[in-house]
XYZ file of C-alpha atoms in Angstrom:
246
model
C 33.766 -29.517 -7.637
C 31.966 -25.978 -7.916
C 34.928 -24.572 -9.535
C 34.966 -27.124 -12.160
C 31.110 -26.809 -13.010
C 31.920 -23.348 -13.377
C 35.034 -23.494 -15.409
C 32.660 -25.731 -17.517
C 30.088 -23.517 -18.195
C 32.456 -20.900 -18.951
C 34.078 -22.891 -21.610
C 30.508 -23.558 -22.942
C 29.608 -20.179 -23.493
C 33.039 -19.621 -25.263
C 32.317 -21.790 -26.795
C 28.408 -20.918 -27.568
C 29.403 -17.383 -28.717
C 32.246 -18.701 -31.105
C 29.053 -20.906 -32.980
C 27.037 -17.529 -32.307
C 29.407 -14.892 -34.431
C 30.400 -17.205 -37.050
C 26.499 -17.799 -37.789
C 25.400 -13.839 -37.370
C 27.903 -12.514 -39.986
C 30.029 -13.399 -43.193
C 31.400 -12.299 -45.855
C 31.908 -14.340 -49.590
C 34.160 -12.717 -51.696
C 34.603 -15.857 -54.282
C 31.835 -17.627 -56.835
C 31.384 -20.765 -58.484
C 31.425 -20.305 -62.384
C 29.030 -22.010 -64.885
C 27.214 -21.834 -68.023
C 24.104 -22.759 -69.468
C 22.479 -23.372 -72.696
C 19.193 -24.878 -74.087
C 18.473 -26.353 -70.496
C 21.382 -27.686 -69.832
C 24.359 -26.718 -66.952
C 27.508 -27.210 -67.127
C 29.563 -26.424 -63.634
C 33.433 -25.560 -63.911
C 36.608 -23.026 -64.122
C 36.098 -22.370 -66.754
C 33.001 -23.859 -67.342
C 31.679 -23.433 -71.512
C 28.471 -23.932 -73.080
C 27.242 -23.570 -76.915
C 24.147 -22.786 -78.794
C 24.011 -25.095 -81.990
C 20.627 -24.741 -83.700
C 18.621 -27.774 -83.539
C 21.280 -29.166 -81.843
C 21.314 -30.640 -77.711
C 17.859 -29.021 -77.396
C 18.293 -25.259 -78.825
C 15.633 -24.204 -81.561
C 16.527 -24.428 -85.376
C 15.941 -20.887 -85.608
C 18.568 -20.051 -82.826
C 21.781 -17.759 -83.550
C 24.961 -19.987 -82.663
C 26.894 -18.492 -79.726
C 29.304 -19.366 -76.464
C 29.015 -18.114 -72.991
C 31.585 -19.009 -71.133
C 32.482 -18.225 -67.532
C 35.952 -18.242 -65.485
C 37.242 -16.948 -62.013
C 41.160 -16.612 -62.065
C 43.391 -13.641 -60.002
C 40.235 -12.315 -58.428
C 38.352 -11.552 -61.766
C 35.580 -13.037 -62.534
C 34.746 -13.262 -66.068
C 31.337 -13.891 -68.059
C 30.392 -13.488 -71.673
C 27.918 -14.136 -73.556
C 28.927 -13.494 -77.399
C 27.169 -15.149 -81.214
C 28.061 -15.292 -84.568
C 25.565 -12.560 -86.070
C 26.018 -8.988 -85.264
C 22.975 -8.234 -83.855
C 23.133 -8.612 -80.467
C 19.365 -8.341 -79.775
C 19.031 -11.847 -81.560
C 22.026 -13.105 -79.428
C 20.364 -11.978 -76.361
C 17.433 -13.747 -76.863
C 18.928 -17.077 -77.476
C 18.181 -19.501 -74.552
C 22.388 -18.690 -73.418
C 23.702 -17.592 -70.367
C 26.960 -17.468 -68.301
C 27.029 -17.160 -64.557
C 28.480 -18.069 -61.002
C 26.964 -19.014 -57.871
C 28.075 -17.596 -54.163
C 27.722 -20.295 -51.632
C 27.337 -20.136 -48.127
C 24.745 -17.287 -46.903
C 21.152 -18.058 -45.592
C 20.653 -14.055 -46.504
C 22.113 -11.238 -48.307
C 22.191 -7.906 -46.852
C 24.957 -6.034 -48.936
C 26.125 -6.966 -52.261
C 28.838 -5.323 -54.728
C 31.506 -5.592 -57.447
C 33.764 -3.752 -59.248
C 34.114 -3.350 -63.203
C 36.721 -3.946 -64.852
C 36.860 -0.477 -67.100
C 35.077 -1.763 -70.798
C 33.437 -4.462 -69.316
C 29.446 -4.652 -70.353
C 26.960 -3.368 -67.417
C 23.373 -3.195 -69.010
C 19.697 -3.115 -67.268
C 19.972 -6.872 -67.307
C 23.210 -8.150 -66.936
C 25.492 -8.786 -65.356
C 22.941 -8.800 -62.692
C 22.512 -10.439 -59.224
C 19.889 -13.542 -58.868
C 18.281 -13.930 -55.973
C 15.781 -16.870 -54.884
C 14.104 -16.312 -51.295
C 12.327 -19.082 -49.452
C 9.251 -18.530 -50.424
C 10.219 -19.500 -53.786
C 10.790 -16.057 -55.439
C 13.095 -14.712 -57.525
C 14.193 -11.117 -57.455
C 16.963 -9.303 -59.701
C 19.162 -6.704 -59.127
C 20.219 -5.185 -62.714
C 23.949 -3.876 -63.409
C 23.462 -0.064 -64.244
C 20.463 0.904 -61.999
C 23.115 0.303 -59.381
C 26.187 1.085 -61.346
C 28.647 4.520 -60.013
C 31.455 4.995 -62.256
C 33.477 1.577 -62.184
C 31.227 0.295 -58.772
C 28.432 -1.555 -58.275
C 26.652 -1.185 -54.772
C 23.529 -3.525 -55.246
C 19.948 -1.878 -53.844
C 18.305 -5.171 -52.297
C 15.272 -3.744 -51.116
C 11.876 -3.315 -52.491
C 12.659 -0.197 -54.412
C 16.137 -2.273 -55.787
C 14.314 -5.124 -56.831
C 13.871 -5.282 -60.705
C 11.266 -8.415 -60.221
C 8.727 -6.521 -58.451
C 9.059 -8.741 -56.241
C 9.681 -6.811 -53.109
C 13.344 -6.866 -52.384
C 15.190 -9.320 -50.161
C 15.790 -7.387 -46.560
C 14.961 -9.755 -44.054
C 14.397 -12.684 -46.042
C 16.239 -16.367 -46.134
C 17.977 -16.946 -49.680
C 18.047 -19.952 -50.968
C 20.153 -19.064 -53.746
C 22.481 -16.338 -55.014
C 24.021 -16.209 -58.720
C 25.294 -13.448 -60.875
C 23.989 -13.847 -64.421
C 25.461 -12.445 -67.717
C 22.310 -13.215 -70.302
C 23.169 -10.274 -72.245
C 25.138 -9.624 -75.216
C 28.306 -8.568 -74.337
C 31.403 -9.739 -71.666
C 31.854 -8.645 -68.235
C 34.756 -8.674 -66.079
C 33.908 -8.522 -62.306
C 36.607 -7.731 -59.910
C 36.842 -7.482 -55.350
C 33.462 -9.549 -55.458
C 31.626 -8.721 -51.864
C 28.235 -10.631 -50.363
C 27.698 -10.244 -46.951
C 24.896 -12.126 -44.920
C 24.213 -14.787 -41.963
C 26.509 -17.836 -42.815
C 25.255 -20.678 -42.882
C 26.043 -23.189 -40.707
C 27.069 -26.428 -41.429
C 26.044 -29.206 -39.328
C 28.302 -31.650 -37.256
C 28.730 -34.627 -38.678
C 26.331 -37.240 -36.577
C 28.978 -39.646 -34.262
C 28.939 -43.441 -36.006
C 26.951 -45.282 -33.346
C 29.311 -47.610 -31.070
C 28.966 -51.004 -31.049
C 27.231 -52.016 -27.587
C 29.611 -53.571 -24.923
C 29.999 -57.037 -24.480
C 28.389 -58.721 -21.218
C 31.797 -60.042 -18.977
C 32.426 -62.751 -18.389
C 33.523 -63.849 -14.638
C 36.304 -65.991 -13.913
C 35.399 -69.377 -12.611
C 37.316 -71.572 -10.431
C 38.259 -75.401 -11.240
C 35.014 -76.116 -9.113
C 32.594 -74.559 -11.295
C 31.670 -71.950 -9.157
C 32.380 -68.063 -9.911
C 34.998 -66.907 -7.801
C 33.166 -63.150 -7.328
C 30.364 -64.984 -5.237
C 32.771 -66.591 -3.418
C 34.328 -63.485 -1.960
C 31.516 -61.705 -1.420
C 30.324 -64.708 0.959
C 34.573 -65.090 2.183
C 34.064 -61.416 3.186
C 30.005 -61.271 4.473
C 31.942 -64.483 6.707
C 34.747 -61.904 8.558
C 31.334 -59.242 9.131
C 29.380 -61.666 10.841
C 32.702 -62.836 12.632
C 33.838 -59.127 13.308
C 29.959 -58.831 14.726
C 30.291 -61.073 17.146
C 33.024 -60.468 18.460
C 32.528 -56.572 19.306
C 29.275 -57.905 20.389
C 30.955 -60.184 23.053
C 33.545 -57.644 23.979
C 31.070 -55.448 24.784
């Protein structure tokens, strides 16, 4: 029995170690695309949203534009394009494309590579991270770029929002956002942090066992009490015989 207990303990320790290892670190290399315009978001792959002035909540003085996001063959493509040559007017539109990174509760490293000729501005494509204290942190592309590689500094110095960075903080959402005029094609996405552990489903309650019904003889008396009385009688008889023998 002791050996079984020790083996069971060892198996439990190994199982816990596996869970702990899974829960400690993970790297996500994909994201879920979305497109946004004037208060409405569309999720899909690809996802597209149009800014049509004075329609669907868009202001009458907006510049017509389209935001598109798609992920395929390892490339995340994000664009915000307008029909006006003035990119500043397009950037001012309430219009964006992006993608959500799922599966992490902390973020310790984030990077991607830019396909040549991709847009990389001060504020887009940027990393938007919301922490459990309700604060939004953003990390721009240009400030973290070296050649075609973008490696984000996630501390207070790299936080463009001035909210102190995200080091050691629990995160509730991670998004890549393209809300400046242009198209960015991103490859080799990599986001490392603490993995979000999915809770095991609660087992369905089993039906309460029914009370067993004792078999009865034709006389209506349960059979098990009769057997018990018989065994008791035999026991007393044996005791009497032993006493007489003694």
